[in-house]
Structure formats: structure tokens, C-alpha cells
């Protein structure tokens, strides 16, 4: 049974039996971008074939072993050269898949820029999707969803603008081709309270050509979208609700049997001498009153 409170997404990065030099560089640089929240397997894996029945067994085992809920799998063949499969897991089983081919790859080392602008490891990025296809083409909509999960990092409620130093820009050139670019953000004065942002390309950069994709079935999607708020609440004892007063609770206090309790006859604020005299009087009985005046 899966937990309805999701932990932060970790990504498993691995490869098949055959890869290319270009694809190895792509996997290495994706790992570098996600170093704090990813696991890199450099061993070749013959049994991992995410789109084939039975080919997901090893992948799901690795997912459970590393506690990763996403994966990036690289392979190379004559039919599908420089191939990347990005997938999400639910309860350590494959949830959905997107397959792309990598073209026009440029590594980080090929970009020349002021190294002071280099994004800090683990920093929160901006992610921009440019092109109408991301809203109208099913394959691009699915790719957008997966890329967003892959690169957005930890989900936060508040964000300090000064700490945002990178941006991922995804531009849809056609219904099956997306240009992916990684940029550093440089803040400049704009004459207003909001600074002007300038993008400096720092790499990597690549074209992602859509090949295959597989969406989750409706039942699995519905199950995965459940949150802790959807879970039926446990009935609270002695708690009721009122339209006007709101939540009302009942508190039961047992009978304290006050009649049987020994209560000290000690009033606070009374001087010690008077209190002691009163206690002695009660113990010895009433003392005779003093007579006024002298003797006869």
C-alpha cells in the first residue's frame, strides 16, 4: 500500500547495454543538474526495456532500492539513436513514459561565460515553456508535465527572488521537436523595485525529438492523484459541530467526592500567631475571658 504523503522526488539515471559518447555526456550532465536529488548508475543494464512487457521488472526493483520516483534511461541503437526515456513511478511501478531522441547537443564546457554567474547547486529554477503546442498537442503536453517534474526541484510555497539564479527554457519548434536550454539569470537594475532579468546560456542545450509516449490509465491516474485530504477522516469522540458555534467538544470530569475530602482549616492571609491561637483554642476548649480592671 502506498503512502498518500509524497516525499521529495529523486531521479534514477541509468543506461542500457549500448550507448553513445553523446548520450553518456547527456546522462552525466542531467546528473550534474540534479546532483542533490538523483542517483547515477553507470553499469550497463540489459534487462531494462521500459516500453516492453516484462522489461520494467529490473527498473522497478532499482526504483524501490534507491527510493526514486522518476528515472532517465539512455540507450542507443540503429533504429533509435541517442534515445532517452523519461518516466515517472507510482508506488515503485511505472506510471507513464516519454521517449525522445537527442540531437544538436551542446555540453556545459562548450559555453563561454563569466563563471561568477554559474548557478549554485540545488538552487530553485524558473521553467519556461514557449509555444502553443504545449497547450494543444497531447504529446507535447505530456512532455511538458514530465520535464516540469524532472527539473523543478523541491516544491516550496515562498521564494526569494534573489536566490533564483537559473532558468530552463523549453521552446516547441514543431509538434514533435523541443529545444531545451539551460540559462543563468543575471539581475540588473530596472529603475523599479522589480529588477530586470537577463538570460545567459550556460548549457547544456539540446533538441528533444518526440518518439513514443505512454500515458497512465484512468484508474492509475485517479489513484495517484489522491492526497491525504481525500482520505476519510477518523471519527472524533465527544466532538460535535454547530452551524453558529462551530466545533464543540465535550469534556467529562469524574465526581470529585468533595464531601469526603479533608479540607485544612487554614485561611490564607491570617497571621501565624492568630492562626496558632485559634488552633490551640479548639484543642483545649474555651479559655475563660480576662476580667477587666484591678483586684477587689
PDB file of C-alpha atoms in Angstrom:
ATOM      1  CA  UNK A   1       0.000   0.000   0.000  1.00  0.00           C
ATOM      2  CA  UNK A   2       1.434   3.384  -0.957  1.00  0.00           C
ATOM      3  CA  UNK A   3       1.701   6.465   1.217  1.00  0.00           C
ATOM      4  CA  UNK A   4      -0.525   9.424   0.376  1.00  0.00           C
ATOM      5  CA  UNK A   5       2.145  11.842   1.619  1.00  0.00           C
ATOM      6  CA  UNK A   6       4.760  12.051  -1.096  1.00  0.00           C
ATOM      7  CA  UNK A   7       8.406  12.610  -0.280  1.00  0.00           C
ATOM      8  CA  UNK A   8      10.646  14.774  -2.470  1.00  0.00           C
ATOM      9  CA  UNK A   9      11.217  13.283  -5.935  1.00  0.00           C
ATOM     10  CA  UNK A  10      14.563  11.586  -6.514  1.00  0.00           C
ATOM     11  CA  UNK A  11      15.653  10.609 -10.022  1.00  0.00           C
ATOM     12  CA  UNK A  12      17.394   7.414 -11.048  1.00  0.00           C
ATOM     13  CA  UNK A  13      19.719   7.888 -14.057  1.00  0.00           C
ATOM     14  CA  UNK A  14      20.848   4.713 -15.807  1.00  0.00           C
ATOM     15  CA  UNK A  15      21.688   3.264 -19.212  1.00  0.00           C
ATOM     16  CA  UNK A  16      21.156   0.223 -21.399  1.00  0.00           C
ATOM     17  CA  UNK A  17      23.692  -2.189 -22.918  1.00  0.00           C
ATOM     18  CA  UNK A  18      24.567   0.158 -25.786  1.00  0.00           C
ATOM     19  CA  UNK A  19      25.071   3.901 -25.522  1.00  0.00           C
ATOM     20  CA  UNK A  20      26.966   6.553 -27.461  1.00  0.00           C
ATOM     21  CA  UNK A  21      29.519   9.117 -26.346  1.00  0.00           C
ATOM     22  CA  UNK A  22      26.945  11.839 -26.880  1.00  0.00           C
ATOM     23  CA  UNK A  23      24.336  10.028 -24.794  1.00  0.00           C
ATOM     24  CA  UNK A  24      26.804   9.379 -21.964  1.00  0.00           C
ATOM     25  CA  UNK A  25      27.510  13.124 -21.858  1.00  0.00           C
ATOM     26  CA  UNK A  26      23.776  13.886 -21.767  1.00  0.00           C
ATOM     27  CA  UNK A  27      23.197  11.496 -18.834  1.00  0.00           C
ATOM     28  CA  UNK A  28      26.218  12.899 -16.975  1.00  0.00           C
ATOM     29  CA  UNK A  29      25.065  16.493 -17.368  1.00  0.00           C
ATOM     30  CA  UNK A  30      21.487  15.711 -16.320  1.00  0.00           C
ATOM     31  CA  UNK A  31      23.004  14.104 -13.225  1.00  0.00           C
ATOM     32  CA  UNK A  32      25.093  17.244 -12.648  1.00  0.00           C
ATOM     33  CA  UNK A  33      21.956  19.434 -12.849  1.00  0.00           C
ATOM     34  CA  UNK A  34      20.144  17.200 -10.337  1.00  0.00           C
ATOM     35  CA  UNK A  35      23.096  16.041  -8.259  1.00  0.00           C
ATOM     36  CA  UNK A  36      21.439  16.639  -4.889  1.00  0.00           C
ATOM     37  CA  UNK A  37      18.316  14.655  -5.775  1.00  0.00           C
ATOM     38  CA  UNK A  38      19.460  11.894  -8.111  1.00  0.00           C
ATOM     39  CA  UNK A  39      21.222   8.536  -8.209  1.00  0.00           C
ATOM     40  CA  UNK A  40      23.527   7.642 -11.128  1.00  0.00           C
ATOM     41  CA  UNK A  41      24.040   4.028 -12.215  1.00  0.00           C
ATOM     42  CA  UNK A  42      26.924   3.646 -14.670  1.00  0.00           C
ATOM     43  CA  UNK A  43      26.595  -0.107 -15.030  1.00  0.00           C
ATOM     44  CA  UNK A  44      25.061  -1.374 -18.290  1.00  0.00           C
ATOM     45  CA  UNK A  45      21.602  -2.903 -17.928  1.00  0.00           C
ATOM     46  CA  UNK A  46      20.430  -5.462 -20.473  1.00  0.00           C
ATOM     47  CA  UNK A  47      17.071  -6.262 -18.882  1.00  0.00           C
ATOM     48  CA  UNK A  48      15.693  -2.705 -18.734  1.00  0.00           C
ATOM     49  CA  UNK A  49      13.170  -2.069 -21.527  1.00  0.00           C
ATOM     50  CA  UNK A  50      10.530   0.287 -20.112  1.00  0.00           C
ATOM     51  CA  UNK A  51       8.071   0.083 -23.042  1.00  0.00           C
ATOM     52  CA  UNK A  52       8.121  -3.738 -23.246  1.00  0.00           C
ATOM     53  CA  UNK A  53       6.138  -6.128 -21.088  1.00  0.00           C
ATOM     54  CA  UNK A  54       8.494  -7.670 -18.529  1.00  0.00           C
ATOM     55  CA  UNK A  55      11.201  -5.143 -19.323  1.00  0.00           C
ATOM     56  CA  UNK A  56      10.201  -2.946 -16.398  1.00  0.00           C
ATOM     57  CA  UNK A  57      10.915  -5.508 -13.640  1.00  0.00           C
ATOM     58  CA  UNK A  58      14.552  -4.536 -13.041  1.00  0.00           C
ATOM     59  CA  UNK A  59      13.703  -0.855 -13.293  1.00  0.00           C
ATOM     60  CA  UNK A  60      11.019  -1.135 -10.644  1.00  0.00           C
ATOM     61  CA  UNK A  61      13.423  -3.050  -8.402  1.00  0.00           C
ATOM     62  CA  UNK A  62      16.030  -0.278  -8.751  1.00  0.00           C
ATOM     63  CA  UNK A  63      13.345   2.311  -8.030  1.00  0.00           C
ATOM     64  CA  UNK A  64      12.424   0.627  -4.766  1.00  0.00           C
ATOM     65  CA  UNK A  65      16.070   0.060  -3.814  1.00  0.00           C
ATOM     66  CA  UNK A  66      17.031   3.736  -4.319  1.00  0.00           C
ATOM     67  CA  UNK A  67      13.639   5.226  -3.348  1.00  0.00           C
ATOM     68  CA  UNK A  68      13.481   7.089  -6.678  1.00  0.00           C
ATOM     69  CA  UNK A  69      10.130   8.116  -8.137  1.00  0.00           C
ATOM     70  CA  UNK A  70      11.491   9.211 -11.546  1.00  0.00           C
ATOM     71  CA  UNK A  71      14.047   7.793 -13.943  1.00  0.00           C
ATOM     72  CA  UNK A  72      16.020   8.769 -17.038  1.00  0.00           C
ATOM     73  CA  UNK A  73      17.107   5.805 -19.154  1.00  0.00           C
ATOM     74  CA  UNK A  74      19.566   6.169 -22.031  1.00  0.00           C
ATOM     75  CA  UNK A  75      20.121   3.717 -24.897  1.00  0.00           C
ATOM     76  CA  UNK A  76      21.465   3.751 -28.451  1.00  0.00           C
ATOM     77  CA  UNK A  77      20.527   1.635 -31.463  1.00  0.00           C
ATOM     78  CA  UNK A  78      20.313   1.959 -35.230  1.00  0.00           C
ATOM     79  CA  UNK A  79      16.519   2.228 -35.046  1.00  0.00           C
ATOM     80  CA  UNK A  80      16.511   4.723 -32.145  1.00  0.00           C
ATOM     81  CA  UNK A  81      19.881   6.524 -31.901  1.00  0.00           C
ATOM     82  CA  UNK A  82      20.723   8.642 -28.838  1.00  0.00           C
ATOM     83  CA  UNK A  83      17.495   7.641 -27.145  1.00  0.00           C
ATOM     84  CA  UNK A  84      16.220   8.948 -23.805  1.00  0.00           C
ATOM     85  CA  UNK A  85      13.233   7.565 -21.923  1.00  0.00           C
ATOM     86  CA  UNK A  86      11.937   9.699 -19.052  1.00  0.00           C
ATOM     87  CA  UNK A  87       9.412   8.079 -16.767  1.00  0.00           C
ATOM     88  CA  UNK A  88       7.585   8.558 -13.510  1.00  0.00           C
ATOM     89  CA  UNK A  89       6.865   5.875 -10.924  1.00  0.00           C
ATOM     90  CA  UNK A  90       3.904   5.376  -8.648  1.00  0.00           C
ATOM     91  CA  UNK A  91       4.357   3.042  -5.700  1.00  0.00           C
ATOM     92  CA  UNK A  92       7.584   1.910  -7.465  1.00  0.00           C
ATOM     93  CA  UNK A  93       5.698   0.837 -10.583  1.00  0.00           C
ATOM     94  CA  UNK A  94       5.874   2.632 -13.939  1.00  0.00           C
ATOM     95  CA  UNK A  95       3.282   5.401 -14.101  1.00  0.00           C
ATOM     96  CA  UNK A  96       3.977   6.992 -17.506  1.00  0.00           C
ATOM     97  CA  UNK A  97       6.727   7.212 -20.139  1.00  0.00           C
ATOM     98  CA  UNK A  98       8.052   9.724 -22.678  1.00  0.00           C
ATOM     99  CA  UNK A  99      10.687   8.761 -25.251  1.00  0.00           C
ATOM    100  CA  UNK A 100      12.788  11.376 -27.072  1.00  0.00           C
ATOM    101  CA  UNK A 101      15.791  11.409 -29.366  1.00  0.00           C
ATOM    102  CA  UNK A 102      18.647  13.807 -28.576  1.00  0.00           C
ATOM    103  CA  UNK A 103      20.021  15.997 -31.373  1.00  0.00           C
ATOM    104  CA  UNK A 104      22.250  19.100 -31.583  1.00  0.00           C
ATOM    105  CA  UNK A 105      23.650  18.531 -28.097  1.00  0.00           C
ATOM    106  CA  UNK A 106      25.988  21.149 -26.626  1.00  0.00           C
ATOM    107  CA  UNK A 107      27.687  20.426 -23.312  1.00  0.00           C
ATOM    108  CA  UNK A 108      28.318  22.867 -20.474  1.00  0.00           C
ATOM    109  CA  UNK A 109      32.002  23.017 -21.352  1.00  0.00           C
ATOM    110  CA  UNK A 110      31.252  24.423 -24.805  1.00  0.00           C
ATOM    111  CA  UNK A 111      29.731  27.639 -23.395  1.00  0.00           C
ATOM    112  CA  UNK A 112      31.922  30.624 -22.540  1.00  0.00           C
ATOM    113  CA  UNK A 113      30.591  32.999 -19.867  1.00  0.00           C
ATOM    114  CA  UNK A 114      31.548  34.703 -16.622  1.00  0.00           C
ATOM    115  CA  UNK A 115      31.870  31.825 -14.157  1.00  0.00           C
ATOM    116  CA  UNK A 116      30.578  34.088 -11.385  1.00  0.00           C
ATOM    117  CA  UNK A 117      27.157  33.657 -12.998  1.00  0.00           C
ATOM    118  CA  UNK A 118      27.261  29.854 -12.724  1.00  0.00           C
ATOM    119  CA  UNK A 119      24.079  28.645 -10.970  1.00  0.00           C
ATOM    120  CA  UNK A 120      24.550  27.274  -7.469  1.00  0.00           C
ATOM    121  CA  UNK A 121      23.929  23.594  -6.875  1.00  0.00           C
ATOM    122  CA  UNK A 122      20.400  22.882  -5.673  1.00  0.00           C
ATOM    123  CA  UNK A 123      19.050  26.349  -6.462  1.00  0.00           C
ATOM    124  CA  UNK A 124      15.401  26.738  -7.430  1.00  0.00           C
ATOM    125  CA  UNK A 125      14.890  27.301 -11.191  1.00  0.00           C
ATOM    126  CA  UNK A 126      12.432  29.160 -13.370  1.00  0.00           C
ATOM    127  CA  UNK A 127      10.986  26.890 -16.068  1.00  0.00           C
ATOM    128  CA  UNK A 128       9.539  28.473 -19.222  1.00  0.00           C
ATOM    129  CA  UNK A 129       7.574  26.613 -21.917  1.00  0.00           C
ATOM    130  CA  UNK A 130       7.318  28.616 -25.119  1.00  0.00           C
ATOM    131  CA  UNK A 131       4.946  27.578 -27.919  1.00  0.00           C
ATOM    132  CA  UNK A 132       1.246  26.881 -28.375  1.00  0.00           C
ATOM    133  CA  UNK A 133       1.955  23.183 -28.866  1.00  0.00           C
ATOM    134  CA  UNK A 134       2.474  22.745 -25.106  1.00  0.00           C
ATOM    135  CA  UNK A 135      -1.222  23.546 -24.656  1.00  0.00           C
ATOM    136  CA  UNK A 136      -2.732  21.859 -27.726  1.00  0.00           C
ATOM    137  CA  UNK A 137      -0.619  18.832 -28.738  1.00  0.00           C
ATOM    138  CA  UNK A 138      -1.112  15.823 -26.465  1.00  0.00           C
ATOM    139  CA  UNK A 139       2.478  14.567 -26.803  1.00  0.00           C
ATOM    140  CA  UNK A 140       3.942  17.996 -26.011  1.00  0.00           C
ATOM    141  CA  UNK A 141       1.572  18.458 -23.083  1.00  0.00           C
ATOM    142  CA  UNK A 142       2.795  15.143 -21.690  1.00  0.00           C
ATOM    143  CA  UNK A 143       6.455  16.071 -22.273  1.00  0.00           C
ATOM    144  CA  UNK A 144       5.904  19.397 -20.506  1.00  0.00           C
ATOM    145  CA  UNK A 145       4.436  17.639 -17.486  1.00  0.00           C
ATOM    146  CA  UNK A 146       7.353  15.213 -17.253  1.00  0.00           C
ATOM    147  CA  UNK A 147      10.080  17.853 -17.770  1.00  0.00           C
ATOM    148  CA  UNK A 148       8.474  20.015 -15.117  1.00  0.00           C
ATOM    149  CA  UNK A 149       8.591  17.135 -12.629  1.00  0.00           C
ATOM    150  CA  UNK A 150      12.185  16.342 -13.594  1.00  0.00           C
ATOM    151  CA  UNK A 151      13.732  19.793 -13.202  1.00  0.00           C
ATOM    152  CA  UNK A 152      11.575  21.868 -10.845  1.00  0.00           C
ATOM    153  CA  UNK A 153      13.220  20.589  -7.658  1.00  0.00           C
ATOM    154  CA  UNK A 154      11.574  20.775  -4.263  1.00  0.00           C
ATOM    155  CA  UNK A 155       8.090  22.272  -4.180  1.00  0.00           C
ATOM    156  CA  UNK A 156       8.033  25.398  -1.987  1.00  0.00           C
ATOM    157  CA  UNK A 157       5.348  27.925  -1.003  1.00  0.00           C
ATOM    158  CA  UNK A 158       7.559  31.030  -0.830  1.00  0.00           C
ATOM    159  CA  UNK A 159      10.520  32.009  -2.978  1.00  0.00           C
ATOM    160  CA  UNK A 160      13.203  34.651  -2.547  1.00  0.00           C
ATOM    161  CA  UNK A 161      13.846  36.220  -5.959  1.00  0.00           C
ATOM    162  CA  UNK A 162      17.494  36.885  -5.086  1.00  0.00           C
ATOM    163  CA  UNK A 163      18.067  33.134  -4.712  1.00  0.00           C
ATOM    164  CA  UNK A 164      16.762  32.245  -8.186  1.00  0.00           C
ATOM    165  CA  UNK A 165      19.826  32.032 -10.417  1.00  0.00           C
ATOM    166  CA  UNK A 166      18.846  29.680 -13.254  1.00  0.00           C
ATOM    167  CA  UNK A 167      16.141  29.057 -15.852  1.00  0.00           C
ATOM    168  CA  UNK A 168      15.218  26.136 -18.073  1.00  0.00           C
ATOM    169  CA  UNK A 169      13.726  27.297 -21.364  1.00  0.00           C
ATOM    170  CA  UNK A 170      11.788  24.774 -23.483  1.00  0.00           C
ATOM    171  CA  UNK A 171      10.758  26.006 -26.939  1.00  0.00           C
ATOM    172  CA  UNK A 172       8.410  23.976 -29.142  1.00  0.00           C
ATOM    173  CA  UNK A 173       9.596  24.344 -32.754  1.00  0.00           C
ATOM    174  CA  UNK A 174       7.011  21.878 -34.087  1.00  0.00           C
ATOM    175  CA  UNK A 175       4.581  19.227 -32.865  1.00  0.00           C
ATOM    176  CA  UNK A 176       7.447  16.802 -32.177  1.00  0.00           C
ATOM    177  CA  UNK A 177      10.594  18.917 -31.608  1.00  0.00           C
ATOM    178  CA  UNK A 178      11.543  20.915 -28.494  1.00  0.00           C
ATOM    179  CA  UNK A 179      14.712  22.923 -27.891  1.00  0.00           C
ATOM    180  CA  UNK A 180      15.879  22.591 -24.285  1.00  0.00           C
ATOM    181  CA  UNK A 181      18.224  25.297 -22.961  1.00  0.00           C
ATOM    182  CA  UNK A 182      19.749  25.894 -19.531  1.00  0.00           C
ATOM    183  CA  UNK A 183      20.486  29.543 -18.672  1.00  0.00           C
ATOM    184  CA  UNK A 184      21.889  31.529 -15.781  1.00  0.00           C
ATOM    185  CA  UNK A 185      19.873  34.504 -14.546  1.00  0.00           C
ATOM    186  CA  UNK A 186      21.525  37.880 -14.143  1.00  0.00           C
ATOM    187  CA  UNK A 187      19.586  40.537 -12.246  1.00  0.00           C
ATOM    188  CA  UNK A 188      20.041  44.150 -13.422  1.00  0.00           C
ATOM    189  CA  UNK A 189      18.657  47.464 -12.278  1.00  0.00           C
ATOM    190  CA  UNK A 190      15.432  48.474 -13.993  1.00  0.00           C
ATOM    191  CA  UNK A 191      14.573  51.728 -12.266  1.00  0.00           C
ATOM    192  CA  UNK A 192      11.744  49.992 -10.392  1.00  0.00           C
ATOM    193  CA  UNK A 193      11.545  47.719  -7.375  1.00  0.00           C
ATOM    194  CA  UNK A 194      11.464  44.682  -9.715  1.00  0.00           C
ATOM    195  CA  UNK A 195      14.886  44.008 -11.283  1.00  0.00           C
ATOM    196  CA  UNK A 196      15.357  43.298 -14.973  1.00  0.00           C
ATOM    197  CA  UNK A 197      16.390  39.721 -15.739  1.00  0.00           C
ATOM    198  CA  UNK A 198      18.928  38.778 -18.357  1.00  0.00           C
ATOM    199  CA  UNK A 199      19.458  35.192 -19.570  1.00  0.00           C
ATOM    200  CA  UNK A 200      22.983  33.896 -20.123  1.00  0.00           C
ATOM    201  CA  UNK A 201      23.174  30.460 -21.754  1.00  0.00           C
ATOM    202  CA  UNK A 202      25.409  28.144 -19.701  1.00  0.00           C
ATOM    203  CA  UNK A 203      24.418  24.723 -21.066  1.00  0.00           C
ATOM    204  CA  UNK A 204      23.595  22.047 -21.624  1.00  0.00           C
ATOM    205  CA  UNK A 205      21.475  22.644 -24.715  1.00  0.00           C
ATOM    206  CA  UNK A 206      19.800  20.022 -26.911  1.00  0.00           C
ATOM    207  CA  UNK A 207      16.915  19.269 -29.250  1.00  0.00           C
ATOM    208  CA  UNK A 208      14.408  16.717 -27.956  1.00  0.00           C
ATOM    209  CA  UNK A 209      12.601  14.876 -30.774  1.00  0.00           C
ATOM    210  CA  UNK A 210       9.464  13.082 -29.591  1.00  0.00           C
ATOM    211  CA  UNK A 211       9.252   9.378 -30.472  1.00  0.00           C
ATOM    212  CA  UNK A 212       6.880   7.434 -28.218  1.00  0.00           C
ATOM    213  CA  UNK A 213       4.894   8.156 -25.098  1.00  0.00           C
ATOM    214  CA  UNK A 214       2.583   6.209 -22.829  1.00  0.00           C
ATOM    215  CA  UNK A 215       0.003   7.811 -20.560  1.00  0.00           C
ATOM    216  CA  UNK A 216      -1.266   6.153 -17.363  1.00  0.00           C
ATOM    217  CA  UNK A 217      -4.686   4.512 -17.459  1.00  0.00           C
ATOM    218  CA  UNK A 218      -7.560   6.370 -15.812  1.00  0.00           C
ATOM    219  CA  UNK A 219      -7.687   4.104 -12.765  1.00  0.00           C
ATOM    220  CA  UNK A 220      -3.984   4.500 -12.023  1.00  0.00           C
ATOM    221  CA  UNK A 221      -4.124   8.259 -12.591  1.00  0.00           C
ATOM    222  CA  UNK A 222      -7.055   8.610 -10.196  1.00  0.00           C
ATOM    223  CA  UNK A 223      -5.255   6.558  -7.550  1.00  0.00           C
ATOM    224  CA  UNK A 224      -2.010   8.519  -7.928  1.00  0.00           C
ATOM    225  CA  UNK A 225      -3.799  11.876  -7.695  1.00  0.00           C
ATOM    226  CA  UNK A 226      -5.236  11.101  -4.274  1.00  0.00           C
ATOM    227  CA  UNK A 227      -3.950  13.234  -1.429  1.00  0.00           C
ATOM    228  CA  UNK A 228      -4.056  12.955   2.338  1.00  0.00           C
ATOM    229  CA  UNK A 229      -7.028  15.351   2.294  1.00  0.00           C
ATOM    230  CA  UNK A 230      -9.028  12.785   0.290  1.00  0.00           C
ATOM    231  CA  UNK A 231      -8.560  10.118   2.940  1.00  0.00           C
ATOM    232  CA  UNK A 232     -11.712   9.602   5.068  1.00  0.00           C
ATOM    233  CA  UNK A 233     -11.293  11.283   8.436  1.00  0.00           C
ATOM    234  CA  UNK A 234     -11.348   9.201  11.585  1.00  0.00           C
ATOM    235  CA  UNK A 235     -14.411   9.915  13.733  1.00  0.00           C
ATOM    236  CA  UNK A 236     -13.583  12.070  16.740  1.00  0.00           C
ATOM    237  CA  UNK A 237     -15.170  11.061  20.031  1.00  0.00           C
ATOM    238  CA  UNK A 238     -17.150  13.611  22.038  1.00  0.00           C
ATOM    239  CA  UNK A 239     -16.824  16.247  19.302  1.00  0.00           C
ATOM    240  CA  UNK A 240     -19.773  17.854  17.562  1.00  0.00           C
ATOM    241  CA  UNK A 241     -20.267  20.720  15.153  1.00  0.00           C
ATOM    242  CA  UNK A 242     -22.658  23.613  15.321  1.00  0.00           C
ATOM    243  CA  UNK A 243     -23.567  25.976  12.485  1.00  0.00           C
ATOM    244  CA  UNK A 244     -23.062  29.040  14.666  1.00  0.00           C
ATOM    245  CA  UNK A 245     -20.543  27.965  17.313  1.00  0.00           C
ATOM    246  CA  UNK A 246     -18.505  25.697  15.029  1.00  0.00           C
ATOM    247  CA  UNK A 247     -16.599  22.817  16.606  1.00  0.00           C
ATOM    248  CA  UNK A 248     -17.864  21.877  20.077  1.00  0.00           C
ATOM    249  CA  UNK A 249     -16.184  19.391  22.393  1.00  0.00           C
ATOM    250  CA  UNK A 250     -17.447  17.585  25.493  1.00  0.00           C
ATOM    251  CA  UNK A 251     -15.165  17.088  28.484  1.00  0.00           C
ATOM    252  CA  UNK A 252     -16.141  14.513  31.108  1.00  0.00           C
ATOM    253  CA  UNK A 253     -14.882  15.121  34.668  1.00  0.00           C
ATOM    254  CA  UNK A 254     -15.414  12.362  37.257  1.00  0.00           C
ATOM    255  CA  UNK A 255     -17.198  13.127  40.574  1.00  0.00           C
ATOM    256  CA  UNK A 256     -14.567  14.500  42.949  1.00  0.00           C
ATOM    257  CA  UNK A 257     -16.462  13.477  46.170  1.00  0.00           C
ATOM    258  CA  UNK A 258     -15.858  16.806  47.862  1.00  0.00           C
ATOM    259  CA  UNK A 259     -17.814  15.752  50.991  1.00  0.00           C
ATOM    260  CA  UNK A 260     -15.261  13.082  51.859  1.00  0.00           C
ATOM    261  CA  UNK A 261     -12.184  15.240  51.381  1.00  0.00           C
ATOM    262  CA  UNK A 262     -10.217  16.550  54.362  1.00  0.00           C
ATOM    263  CA  UNK A 263     -10.026  20.274  53.897  1.00  0.00           C
ATOM    264  CA  UNK A 264      -7.499  22.143  56.099  1.00  0.00           C
ATOM    265  CA  UNK A 265      -8.971  24.969  58.117  1.00  0.00           C
ATOM    266  CA  UNK A 266      -6.198  27.343  57.162  1.00  0.00           C
ATOM    267  CA  UNK A 267      -7.266  30.635  55.718  1.00  0.00           C
ATOM    268  CA  UNK A 268      -4.637  32.413  53.654  1.00  0.00           C
ATOM    269  CA  UNK A 269      -3.536  35.853  54.811  1.00  0.00           C
ATOM    270  CA  UNK A 270      -4.070  35.217  58.517  1.00  0.00           C
ATOM    271  CA  UNK A 271      -1.095  35.950  60.769  1.00  0.00           C
ATOM    272  CA  UNK A 272       0.654  32.938  62.144  1.00  0.00           C
ATOM    273  CA  UNK A 273       0.123  33.970  65.773  1.00  0.00           C
ATOM    274  CA  UNK A 274      -3.611  34.311  65.352  1.00  0.00           C
ATOM    275  CA  UNK A 275      -3.813  31.029  63.441  1.00  0.00           C
ATOM    276  CA  UNK A 276      -1.890  29.141  66.148  1.00  0.00           C
ATOM    277  CA  UNK A 277      -4.002  30.695  68.930  1.00  0.00           C
ATOM    278  CA  UNK A 278      -7.169  29.648  67.161  1.00  0.00           C
ATOM    279  CA  UNK A 279      -5.909  26.069  66.745  1.00  0.00           C
ATOM    280  CA  UNK A 280      -4.907  25.881  70.433  1.00  0.00           C
ATOM    281  CA  UNK A 281      -8.313  27.213  71.478  1.00  0.00           C
ATOM    282  CA  UNK A 282     -10.046  24.499  69.504  1.00  0.00           C
ATOM    283  CA  UNK A 283      -7.821  21.833  71.050  1.00  0.00           C
ATOM    284  CA  UNK A 284      -8.160  22.936  74.719  1.00  0.00           C
ATOM    285  CA  UNK A 285     -11.689  24.224  74.789  1.00  0.00           C
ATOM    286  CA  UNK A 286     -12.889  27.775  75.506  1.00  0.00           C
ATOM    287  CA  UNK A 287     -10.492  29.705  77.751  1.00  0.00           C
ATOM    288  CA  UNK A 288     -12.058  31.986  80.446  1.00  0.00           C
ATOM    289  CA  UNK A 289     -12.360  35.584  79.478  1.00  0.00           C
ATOM    290  CA  UNK A 290      -9.963  38.024  81.076  1.00  0.00           C
ATOM    291  CA  UNK A 291     -11.568  40.299  83.684  1.00  0.00           C
ATOM    292  CA  UNK A 292     -11.150  43.983  83.229  1.00  0.00           C
ATOM    293  CA  UNK A 293      -9.879  46.215  85.995  1.00  0.00           C
ATOM    294  CA  UNK A 294      -7.821  45.511  89.143  1.00  0.00           C
ATOM    295  CA  UNK A 295      -8.440  43.179  92.145  1.00  0.00           C
ATOM    296  CA  UNK A 296     -11.022  43.971  94.918  1.00  0.00           C
TER     297      UNK A 296
END
